[in-house]
Amino acid sequence: MKILFGFLTSLLLSIPVLSQPAQDLIDSYLRSMHNIHIIPGFSVVVVKDNKMFFSKGYGVEKLDAGKPFTPATVIAVGSLTKSFTALAIMKLVEKGKLSLDAPVINYLPWFHTANREQSDKITIRMLLSNTSGLYPSNTTPAYDLSEASIETFVRNLSSIYLYREPGNSYEYSNAGFVVAGLVISKISGISYASFLKAEIFQPLDMQHTTTIPGEFNRMKIVAGHYPSVKSVIPANREPEFETGEYAPAGSLLNSSAADIGKYLIALMNENKVVNGKVRKTLWTPNTNFPGLSPEDGGDGKLFSYGLGWMISDIEGRIIIHHGGSTGKTSSFTMIDTANKIAAVILMNVDMTFIDKYAYPTEFNILNNVMRLAAKLPVSAFAKPTIKDPTLNNYELKESKKNRYIGEYKHKNGGDAFVYFGVDMKIQNTSGGKLEGIIYLGSRIVNRFVLDFVNEAVAVSRNVATPAHLTFKLTPGGEITAAWFNNIEFFKIQKDSDSAFKQFKNVFGLVNFNIPRSWKCNFNKSCFSAINENNNATLNGAVMEKEKLSIDTLFRSVCGSSAYVNYESKILTENIGGFIWKQKTYVYEKENKQYELMILVTENARNGYWFMLGSEKKDFTVYIQQVVNFLVRSFRIQ
């Protein structure tokens, strides 16, 4: 495939642009791209001046399925959402309801980070230009689709310290756009989703664009694909992992190429949604950051960031652009302001993860579409000029392969959209290679062959961008941990497994592990266990989801006479494909201090809860012995 990519690019570069209609040239080019690429399906729309110029889809919506991918196909567009958030802010500026250079605290008086003297300096413009210095607090994503989740996220920023002076430098920040989204809601008096719908989507007749999950099924959104060894893995929509808190940054917006085409036409022309003053504000550079290096097929020139848009000199043309990725899908847009040409490509894989040394990048593809629309020949811009630097000749000895095989459980790290709470398995293949599988419950999100650089470092080899997998070895050569894509895993040791027993068909359909030494009783609705010293208990039950309240569970077990000294916030964590909520209480009863943790999760049918309790002085030991293994092994048949 790499040889074919290079040959085809050279062939295309050698063909002069003749008198063929530009639409035919674009179609021929895109058909050639689809033939050599790993993308199952994509659609491209090009607009010129104030009308549609080209619109076509290629391939299928889902691998091994027959439905074609068309400009009407709806997918998640990721961070392209940021441009909509910026435009929504400008609508409020036009109405005189806020100022770009006013501090955020003028509109959210309670807003602050741990170093308030720094966060007080953050302005609305800084939020939209990625110069605020904000970054997410290190918490599990809230799998909550309510408008309240956005405010909860912003309030949680009070726990972080700003390490960059606001306004001084560029740092891509989802958190900044989330804050901007909350400002939109608070100032307008309606939800972020409702404001976008009323002020942008409806006026532009974007009938297949939404940030409202309740509309996803009606619009028949396409879930996309994950990378695998030689192809991709079809994904499904998983509502339980959708998060509303990042909606203004890109977690929920779904659209079609046809609708984005309407958006691009509006951006380039005078209309009731966008005017010249708004356009100039959005597309005026506020800060610079490194562009594409010569090694990546660029010219080393700096890119700029306006408000929700990037501005770059691409081969002598000023291009406004932005992309978006979700782990399963991606989008990319480009606007040539001088020639009034714009284009969008929507893809059912995340091109951020696809191997740029083996397949054309979205930047390269869309730039060539723009060039052909302007009757210019295709170019090699954004095509890497060097070979994959991770290629090597090291061979791991056969005798050492077995030490890497096994289960690796998530410990820390991961992003909010794909890799949060995932586990990893390393196994042998029939060809004698070691294969890594990244999974969340039953869902595989990445599959690759391990190409070792040395005994401590391997590179993932599949259709995705090569990534390093680093192992922690003891002096004796035993593997105890691994790191991949900024995620830390700990390796389950065989002697650790033997200390636990799997209980099957608990509540009639649930399996999980707890220490072998604990004595257990269970039936179709209840579970109880006690440790060998009779000083720690574990209880659980299945119940209707609507009745699953942590505080109610606590009072039902401990009674109203228990005096609570401390209760934690409810923490949410994605483990093994289930969203677990947990809360801890310290309470007194009969002159003794006890500690108790309640854990709850649910699926489409039922809610499930577990409660671990002991005297406070011993509680940490039992947390370590029981909880981690219980939730990571929890499965519903």
XYZ file of C-alpha atoms in Angstrom:
637
model
C 0.000 0.000 0.000
C 2.852 2.402 0.741
C 4.359 1.747 -2.699
C 0.983 2.275 -4.372
C 0.424 5.555 -2.493
C 3.794 6.897 -3.633
C 3.302 5.727 -7.224
C -0.191 7.182 -7.492
C 0.882 10.526 -6.030
C 3.736 10.751 -8.531
C 1.370 9.878 -11.355
C -1.173 12.502 -10.333
C 1.506 15.158 -9.985
C 2.683 14.439 -13.499
C -0.751 14.937 -15.091
C -1.420 18.508 -16.215
C -4.827 20.046 -15.577
C -6.500 20.024 -18.969
C -9.747 21.507 -20.157
C -11.830 18.935 -18.268
C -14.503 20.364 -15.971
C -13.120 20.799 -12.463
C -15.917 18.592 -11.094
C -14.701 15.676 -13.230
C -11.122 16.195 -12.111
C -12.199 16.209 -8.450
C -14.291 13.060 -8.901
C -11.473 11.202 -10.658
C -9.003 12.215 -7.937
C -11.321 11.186 -5.088
C -12.093 7.836 -6.696
C -8.361 7.163 -6.870
C -7.999 8.134 -3.207
C -10.782 5.773 -2.174
C -9.193 2.932 -4.147
C -5.887 3.133 -2.258
C -7.120 4.257 1.157
C -8.226 2.383 4.267
C -11.311 4.615 4.732
C -14.500 2.557 4.189
C -16.451 5.675 3.224
C -16.309 9.463 2.966
C -18.131 12.377 1.384
C -16.859 15.653 -0.063
C -18.711 18.877 -0.727
C -17.144 21.879 -2.481
C -18.798 25.288 -2.629
C -17.910 28.266 -4.819
C -19.165 31.773 -4.160
C -22.716 31.228 -2.880
C -23.624 27.862 -4.386
C -22.807 24.152 -4.336
C -20.057 23.254 -6.815
C -19.379 19.559 -6.135
C -21.088 16.989 -3.910
C -20.405 13.255 -3.828
C -19.856 10.273 -1.525
C -17.481 7.322 -1.891
C -17.549 3.851 -0.374
C -19.897 2.598 2.318
C -21.178 3.844 5.652
C -20.099 0.644 7.407
C -17.476 -1.917 6.415
C -19.025 -5.053 4.861
C -22.398 -3.321 4.590
C -23.934 -2.177 1.351
C -25.318 1.251 2.226
C -23.328 3.898 0.336
C -21.718 6.855 2.065
C -23.286 10.009 0.599
C -23.244 13.764 1.273
C -26.424 13.168 3.303
C -24.684 10.672 5.638
C -24.538 12.033 9.198
C -21.452 11.485 11.387
C -19.814 13.078 14.430
C -17.587 15.977 13.314
C -15.554 16.422 16.522
C -13.649 19.676 16.981
C -15.175 21.354 13.951
C -17.743 22.158 16.656
C -15.346 24.812 17.955
C -16.106 27.017 14.954
C -19.830 26.832 15.770
C -19.158 27.734 19.409
C -17.105 30.746 18.268
C -19.862 31.850 15.874
C -22.461 31.486 18.647
C -20.367 33.762 20.863
C -20.220 36.312 18.021
C -24.008 36.248 17.777
C -24.137 37.342 21.429
C -21.502 40.001 20.771
C -23.660 41.347 17.924
C -26.634 41.483 20.262
C -24.581 43.560 22.697
C -24.781 40.921 25.423
C -21.045 40.344 25.881
C -17.625 41.613 24.878
C -14.805 39.438 23.561
C -12.206 41.228 25.677
C -14.188 41.179 28.918
C -13.056 38.739 31.621
C -15.003 35.490 31.927
C -15.826 36.420 35.533
C -18.025 39.249 34.206
C -20.407 36.535 32.999
C -19.576 33.668 35.380
C -18.720 35.481 38.656
C -17.932 32.213 40.456
C -15.473 30.982 37.790
C -11.889 30.427 38.966
C -8.954 28.027 38.984
C -6.872 27.189 42.060
C -4.770 30.293 41.373
C -7.645 32.739 41.035
C -5.364 35.698 40.350
C -4.490 34.063 37.022
C -7.914 32.819 35.950
C -9.424 36.262 36.655
C -7.407 37.478 33.638
C -9.007 35.052 31.172
C -11.197 36.773 28.595
C -13.790 35.392 26.175
C -11.353 35.972 23.286
C -8.723 33.861 25.049
C -11.192 30.974 25.402
C -11.861 30.954 21.648
C -8.255 31.481 20.541
C -6.718 28.698 22.667
C -4.691 31.179 24.711
C -6.526 30.874 28.051
C -4.062 28.379 29.560
C -6.971 26.173 30.657
C -6.746 22.405 30.558
C -9.154 19.731 31.888
C -9.025 18.663 35.516
C -7.821 15.073 35.883
C -11.214 13.469 36.401
C -13.179 10.723 34.698
C -15.462 12.083 31.973
C -19.032 12.618 33.118
C -21.229 10.299 31.068
C -24.052 12.741 31.549
C -25.884 14.402 28.672
C -27.646 17.085 30.691
C -26.859 20.784 30.342
C -25.784 20.659 33.987
C -22.767 18.514 33.036
C -21.168 21.508 31.281
C -21.419 23.657 34.401
C -20.140 20.821 36.597
C -17.074 20.528 34.341
C -16.389 24.270 34.553
C -16.792 24.320 38.330
C -14.317 21.424 38.596
C -11.661 23.621 36.963
C -11.332 25.229 40.409
C -9.002 22.357 41.316
C -6.381 23.017 38.616
C -3.504 25.507 38.539
C -2.788 27.566 35.446
C 0.835 27.151 34.395
C 0.651 29.521 31.419
C 0.002 33.236 31.629
C -3.459 33.795 30.096
C -3.241 35.440 26.679
C 0.487 34.856 26.182
C 0.772 31.585 24.264
C -1.118 28.974 22.264
C -2.222 25.660 23.785
C -5.070 23.717 22.196
C -7.779 23.622 24.853
C -11.061 21.748 24.844
C -11.636 23.147 28.323
C -11.599 26.746 27.069
C -14.405 26.020 24.600
C -16.444 24.254 27.284
C -16.270 27.439 29.376
C -17.343 29.433 26.298
C -20.273 27.068 25.843
C -21.415 27.699 29.402
C -21.164 31.465 28.853
C -23.436 31.070 25.809
C -26.018 29.253 27.916
C -25.888 31.653 30.862
C -26.035 34.845 28.774
C -28.690 33.632 26.321
C -30.878 32.036 28.963
C -31.270 28.819 26.954
C -29.155 25.702 26.595
C -26.047 25.627 24.417
C -27.738 23.088 22.098
C -30.892 25.193 21.814
C -28.900 28.360 21.025
C -26.982 26.688 18.179
C -30.190 25.272 16.773
C -32.062 28.601 16.910
C -29.249 30.907 15.792
C -27.320 28.765 13.284
C -28.818 25.403 12.287
C -32.406 26.494 11.615
C -31.589 29.766 9.792
C -29.192 27.860 7.498
C -31.658 24.995 6.955
C -29.178 22.496 8.414
C -31.827 19.846 9.050
C -29.319 17.037 9.549
C -27.130 18.750 12.144
C -27.591 18.412 15.887
C -25.900 18.269 19.284
C -28.959 16.604 20.851
C -28.508 12.813 21.388
C -32.277 12.316 21.311
C -32.153 13.191 17.600
C -29.299 10.819 16.674
C -31.494 7.818 15.866
C -33.819 9.878 13.673
C -30.843 11.155 11.717
C -29.396 7.620 11.430
C -25.909 8.690 12.425
C -22.968 6.536 11.318
C -20.812 5.354 14.235
C -17.535 4.924 12.319
C -14.625 2.499 12.713
C -11.611 1.687 14.906
C -8.129 0.751 13.562
C -7.047 -2.884 13.254
C -4.057 -4.772 11.850
C -4.843 -4.738 8.125
C -8.238 -3.068 8.041
C -10.666 -1.335 10.417
C -13.246 -2.520 12.941
C -16.872 -1.353 12.616
C -18.014 0.548 15.710
C -21.472 0.935 17.196
C -23.071 3.924 18.823
C -22.736 3.561 22.598
C -25.017 6.049 24.365
C -23.653 5.029 27.764
C -20.285 6.591 26.850
C -21.580 9.856 25.400
C -20.558 12.894 27.405
C -22.320 16.230 27.373
C -19.669 18.171 29.255
C -17.449 18.485 26.156
C -20.325 19.375 23.801
C -19.071 22.945 23.072
C -15.638 21.506 22.228
C -16.814 18.642 20.013
C -18.258 15.618 21.821
C -21.810 15.623 20.427
C -22.150 17.578 17.166
C -23.217 15.374 14.244
C -23.721 16.656 10.719
C -23.640 15.779 7.022
C -21.308 17.108 4.332
C -24.340 18.648 2.619
C -25.200 20.619 5.769
C -21.584 21.696 6.328
C -21.660 22.932 2.740
C -24.545 25.251 3.663
C -22.497 26.437 6.643
C -19.486 27.182 4.424
C -21.616 29.160 1.973
C -22.934 31.244 4.879
C -19.409 31.852 6.188
C -18.225 33.239 2.838
C -21.227 35.477 2.100
C -23.423 38.147 3.671
C -26.541 36.701 5.286
C -28.580 36.783 8.478
C -26.161 34.447 10.267
C -22.740 35.813 9.217
C -21.631 39.260 8.087
C -18.305 40.794 7.153
C -17.528 42.071 10.638
C -18.144 38.671 12.218
C -16.129 36.937 9.495
C -13.164 39.261 9.981
C -13.199 38.741 13.753
C -13.322 34.948 13.451
C -10.540 34.826 10.863
C -8.111 37.400 12.270
C -5.046 35.659 13.794
C -4.678 35.957 17.560
C -1.699 33.682 18.104
C 0.759 31.475 16.201
C 1.852 27.872 16.585
C 4.022 25.409 14.587
C 2.566 24.368 11.241
C 3.513 21.378 9.099
C 7.233 20.667 9.086
C 9.043 19.799 5.843
C 9.239 16.203 7.128
C 5.430 16.132 7.253
C 5.107 17.602 3.794
C 4.742 21.227 4.833
C 7.007 24.223 4.460
C 7.655 24.942 8.135
C 5.571 28.121 8.159
C 3.668 28.966 11.320
C -0.080 28.415 11.493
C -2.296 30.958 13.261
C -5.428 30.571 15.353
C -8.301 33.039 15.080
C -11.515 32.280 16.958
C -12.468 28.646 16.430
C -10.521 28.567 13.144
C -6.907 28.135 12.021
C -5.421 30.497 9.413
C -2.463 29.404 7.271
C -0.444 30.255 4.194
C -0.768 27.076 2.165
C 1.270 27.146 -1.035
C 0.760 30.908 -1.400
C -2.963 30.891 -0.616
C -4.465 32.079 2.688
C -6.527 29.117 3.864
C -8.955 29.036 6.806
C -9.226 25.494 8.129
C -10.161 23.232 11.014
C -10.585 19.530 11.577
C -12.247 17.299 14.091
C -11.806 13.737 15.345
C -13.754 11.444 17.647
C -11.740 8.215 17.665
C -14.192 6.676 15.185
C -14.902 9.471 12.675
C -13.272 12.692 11.514
C -13.895 15.870 9.551
C -11.819 18.518 7.816
C -12.736 21.872 6.280
C -10.806 24.418 4.207
C -11.793 27.892 2.982
C -9.906 29.850 0.312
C -11.108 33.391 1.001
C -9.499 35.015 -2.057
C -11.105 32.631 -4.548
C -14.266 32.103 -2.470
C -13.867 28.314 -2.602
C -14.474 26.052 0.400
C -14.630 22.298 0.911
C -15.397 19.716 3.591
C -14.597 16.019 3.871
C -16.339 13.736 6.397
C -14.818 10.275 7.015
C -15.962 7.195 8.917
C -12.518 6.620 10.451
C -10.511 8.977 12.637
C -7.752 10.163 10.315
C -5.791 11.429 13.331
C -4.969 7.785 14.047
C -4.377 6.566 10.476
C -0.772 5.930 9.406
C 0.333 9.041 7.529
C 3.327 7.175 6.090
C 1.073 4.613 4.400
C -2.061 6.561 3.479
C -2.805 10.112 2.252
C -3.734 12.514 5.055
C -7.000 14.433 5.129
C -4.977 17.657 4.782
C -3.336 16.361 1.611
C -6.615 15.112 0.131
C -8.698 18.215 0.816
C -5.944 20.605 -0.226
C -5.825 18.847 -3.590
C -9.603 19.040 -3.898
C -9.323 22.792 -3.326
C -6.535 23.049 -5.912
C -8.520 21.135 -8.524
C -11.569 23.333 -7.874
C -9.314 26.311 -8.699
C -8.015 24.508 -11.847
C -4.585 23.928 -10.293
C -2.707 20.596 -10.439
C -2.568 18.391 -7.347
C 0.456 18.714 -5.070
C 2.316 16.716 -2.431
C 1.600 19.229 0.329
C 0.979 17.426 3.675
C 2.457 14.172 2.366
C 5.430 13.127 4.573
C 8.772 13.369 2.837
C 10.546 10.871 5.087
C 10.077 7.195 5.821
C 8.447 6.059 9.044
C 11.182 6.839 11.630
C 10.018 3.986 13.888
C 11.073 1.287 11.393
C 13.870 -0.908 12.775
C 15.599 -4.262 12.360
C 15.428 -5.516 15.964
C 14.091 -9.036 16.548
C 12.857 -10.083 19.991
C 14.150 -13.514 20.948
C 11.525 -16.235 20.797
C 12.378 -17.356 24.335
C 11.396 -13.942 25.740
C 7.979 -13.509 24.090
C 5.959 -15.316 26.748
C 6.808 -12.750 29.439
C 4.751 -10.106 27.562
C 1.634 -12.252 27.096
C -1.239 -11.572 29.458
C -3.855 -9.108 30.693
C -3.001 -5.461 31.368
C -5.507 -3.439 33.369
C -6.052 0.315 33.129
C -4.433 2.296 35.933
C -4.195 5.928 34.802
C -4.630 8.179 31.799
C -6.538 8.134 28.551
C -8.662 10.649 26.691
C -12.310 11.409 27.279
C -13.649 9.963 24.050
C -12.023 6.621 23.240
C -9.204 5.560 25.502
C -10.574 6.254 28.973
C -10.836 3.142 31.154
C -9.601 0.725 28.472
C -7.707 -2.476 29.223
C -5.132 -4.286 27.082
C -4.411 -7.879 26.209
C -1.226 -9.181 24.578
C -1.411 -12.583 22.911
C 0.355 -14.802 20.383
C -0.851 -14.927 16.772
C -0.826 -17.960 14.505
C 2.105 -16.377 12.677
C 4.216 -16.207 15.830
C 3.869 -12.447 16.277
C 2.694 -10.787 19.477
C -0.596 -8.918 19.066
C -2.014 -6.166 21.264
C -5.740 -5.620 21.740
C -7.072 -2.470 23.409
C -10.611 -3.039 24.637
C -13.372 -1.610 26.773
C -15.620 -4.426 27.978
C -16.505 -6.381 24.834
C -15.637 -3.463 22.528
C -12.262 -3.610 20.717
C -10.997 -0.075 19.991
C -7.524 -0.912 18.621
C -5.712 -4.007 17.432
C -2.056 -4.135 16.401
C 1.079 -6.259 16.020
C 4.002 -5.468 18.340
C 7.235 -4.538 16.572
C 9.945 -4.473 19.249
C 12.651 -1.810 19.255
C 14.289 -3.436 22.284
C 13.052 -5.477 25.247
C 11.464 -2.428 26.895
C 9.920 -0.682 23.871
C 7.706 -1.867 21.023
C 5.872 -0.032 18.236
C 2.264 -0.750 17.302
C 1.886 -1.861 13.667
C -1.513 -1.662 12.002
C -3.332 0.820 9.772
C -2.958 3.470 12.473
C -0.124 5.867 13.151
C 2.739 3.930 14.816
C 2.756 4.449 18.585
C 5.254 3.398 21.220
C 4.365 0.742 23.781
C 6.768 0.919 26.740
C 7.170 -1.864 29.311
C 8.401 -1.774 32.895
C 10.769 -4.669 33.573
C 12.132 -5.908 36.877
C 15.888 -6.712 37.089
C 14.901 -10.335 36.470
C 13.062 -9.463 33.270
C 9.488 -9.742 34.555
C 6.926 -7.371 32.998
C 4.937 -5.476 35.638
C 3.435 -2.505 33.748
C 3.068 -0.913 30.325
C 2.363 2.518 28.821
C 0.547 3.141 25.521
C -0.952 6.402 24.179
C -0.409 8.116 27.564
C -2.221 5.306 29.381
C -0.623 3.358 32.214
C -1.537 -0.324 32.597
C -0.554 -2.784 35.298
C -0.005 -6.418 34.334
C -2.078 -9.033 36.096
C 0.211 -11.693 37.536
C -0.840 -15.344 37.622
C -0.379 -15.674 41.374
C -2.626 -12.612 41.779
C -5.340 -14.320 39.732
C -5.200 -17.428 41.918
C -6.084 -15.368 44.994
C -9.494 -14.566 43.484
C -12.529 -16.609 42.682
C -15.074 -15.879 39.978
C -18.676 -15.973 41.088
C -21.006 -16.791 38.201
C -24.692 -16.145 37.621
C -25.007 -13.833 40.618
C -28.436 -12.135 40.381
C -29.090 -14.701 37.650
C -26.822 -13.120 35.040
C -23.755 -11.391 36.567
C -20.148 -12.612 36.949
C -17.376 -10.978 39.015
C -14.278 -11.787 41.105
C -13.608 -11.294 44.813
C -10.913 -12.736 47.134
C -11.078 -16.526 47.364
C -10.887 -16.375 51.165
C -14.174 -14.455 51.532
C -17.325 -16.469 52.372
C -20.226 -15.707 50.040
C -23.964 -16.214 49.727
C -26.129 -15.090 46.832
C -29.367 -15.640 44.986
C -31.194 -14.021 42.063
C -31.550 -10.658 43.783
C -28.996 -10.343 46.621
C -25.333 -11.005 47.340
C -23.369 -10.945 50.604
C -19.807 -11.823 51.600
C -17.633 -11.560 54.686
C -13.875 -11.795 55.041
C -12.014 -14.493 56.947
C -11.630 -12.248 60.033
C -15.338 -11.354 60.080
C -14.567 -7.620 60.198
C -15.362 -6.552 56.627
C -18.515 -7.111 54.593
C -19.526 -6.844 50.970
C -23.175 -6.715 49.955
C -24.908 -6.214 46.648
C -28.205 -6.437 44.820
C -29.985 -5.894 41.527
C -32.859 -3.412 41.395
C -34.795 -1.125 39.073
C -32.589 1.637 37.659
C -35.058 4.339 38.666
C -34.729 3.366 42.347
C -30.918 3.350 42.345
C -29.975 6.166 44.771
C -26.651 6.045 46.622
C -27.789 8.154 49.594
C -30.980 6.104 49.950
C -28.931 2.899 49.912
C -26.682 4.253 52.674
C -29.581 5.147 54.954
C -31.363 1.859 54.294
C -28.330 -0.063 55.553
C -26.907 2.187 58.271
C -30.144 3.711 59.507
C -30.951 7.263 60.483
C -29.086 6.920 63.790
C -25.680 6.733 62.074
C -23.835 10.025 62.533
C -22.013 10.921 59.311
C -18.603 12.546 59.868
C -17.713 12.751 56.182
C -19.166 11.922 52.798
C -17.303 12.246 49.513
C -18.564 13.587 46.226
C -19.929 11.017 43.808
C -17.048 9.934 41.562
C -17.672 8.466 38.107
C -15.290 6.098 36.336
C -15.423 4.073 33.133
C -14.060 0.599 33.941
C -14.397 -2.508 31.818
C -17.191 -1.081 29.695
C -19.383 -0.038 32.647
C -19.900 3.408 34.129
C -19.360 3.068 37.883
C -20.432 5.718 40.368
C -18.967 5.547 43.837
C -19.349 7.417 47.082
C -17.647 6.935 50.454
C -19.039 7.679 53.928
C -17.326 7.858 57.312
C -19.848 7.489 60.110
C -20.165 6.697 63.814
C -22.354 4.057 65.314
C -22.241 2.738 68.862
C -19.098 4.801 69.554
C -17.128 3.277 66.676
C -16.037 4.843 63.408
C -16.879 2.965 60.233
C -16.188 3.616 56.579
C -18.394 2.452 53.762
C -18.138 2.653 49.960
C -21.159 2.266 47.699
C -20.662 1.446 44.017
C -23.463 1.465 41.449
C -23.693 0.741 37.735
C -26.457 -0.063 35.282
C -27.260 -1.368 31.845
C -30.355 -0.996 29.667
C -32.340 -3.347 31.913
C -31.261 -3.054 35.538
C -29.261 -1.214 38.153
C -26.631 -2.975 40.291
C -25.069 -1.895 43.576
C -22.307 -3.106 45.890
C -21.457 -1.882 49.372
C -18.112 -2.515 51.092
C -17.819 -1.669 54.785
C -15.487 -2.087 57.750
C -14.074 -0.149 60.671
C -12.357 2.985 59.415
C -8.871 1.928 60.513
C -8.931 -1.144 58.244
C -10.917 0.218 55.326
C -8.068 1.095 52.909
C -6.797 -2.500 53.035
C -10.180 -3.881 52.015
C -10.576 -1.333 49.238
C -7.291 -2.592 47.785
C -8.250 -6.241 48.259
C -11.754 -6.130 46.820
C -12.982 -3.138 44.830
C -10.463 -2.934 42.000
C -10.843 -6.616 41.095
C -14.613 -6.618 41.490
C -15.346 -3.742 39.119
C -12.746 -4.775 36.538
C -14.104 -8.330 36.368
C -17.799 -7.358 36.456
C -19.666 -8.767 33.441
C -23.346 -9.115 32.548
C -24.240 -12.162 30.456
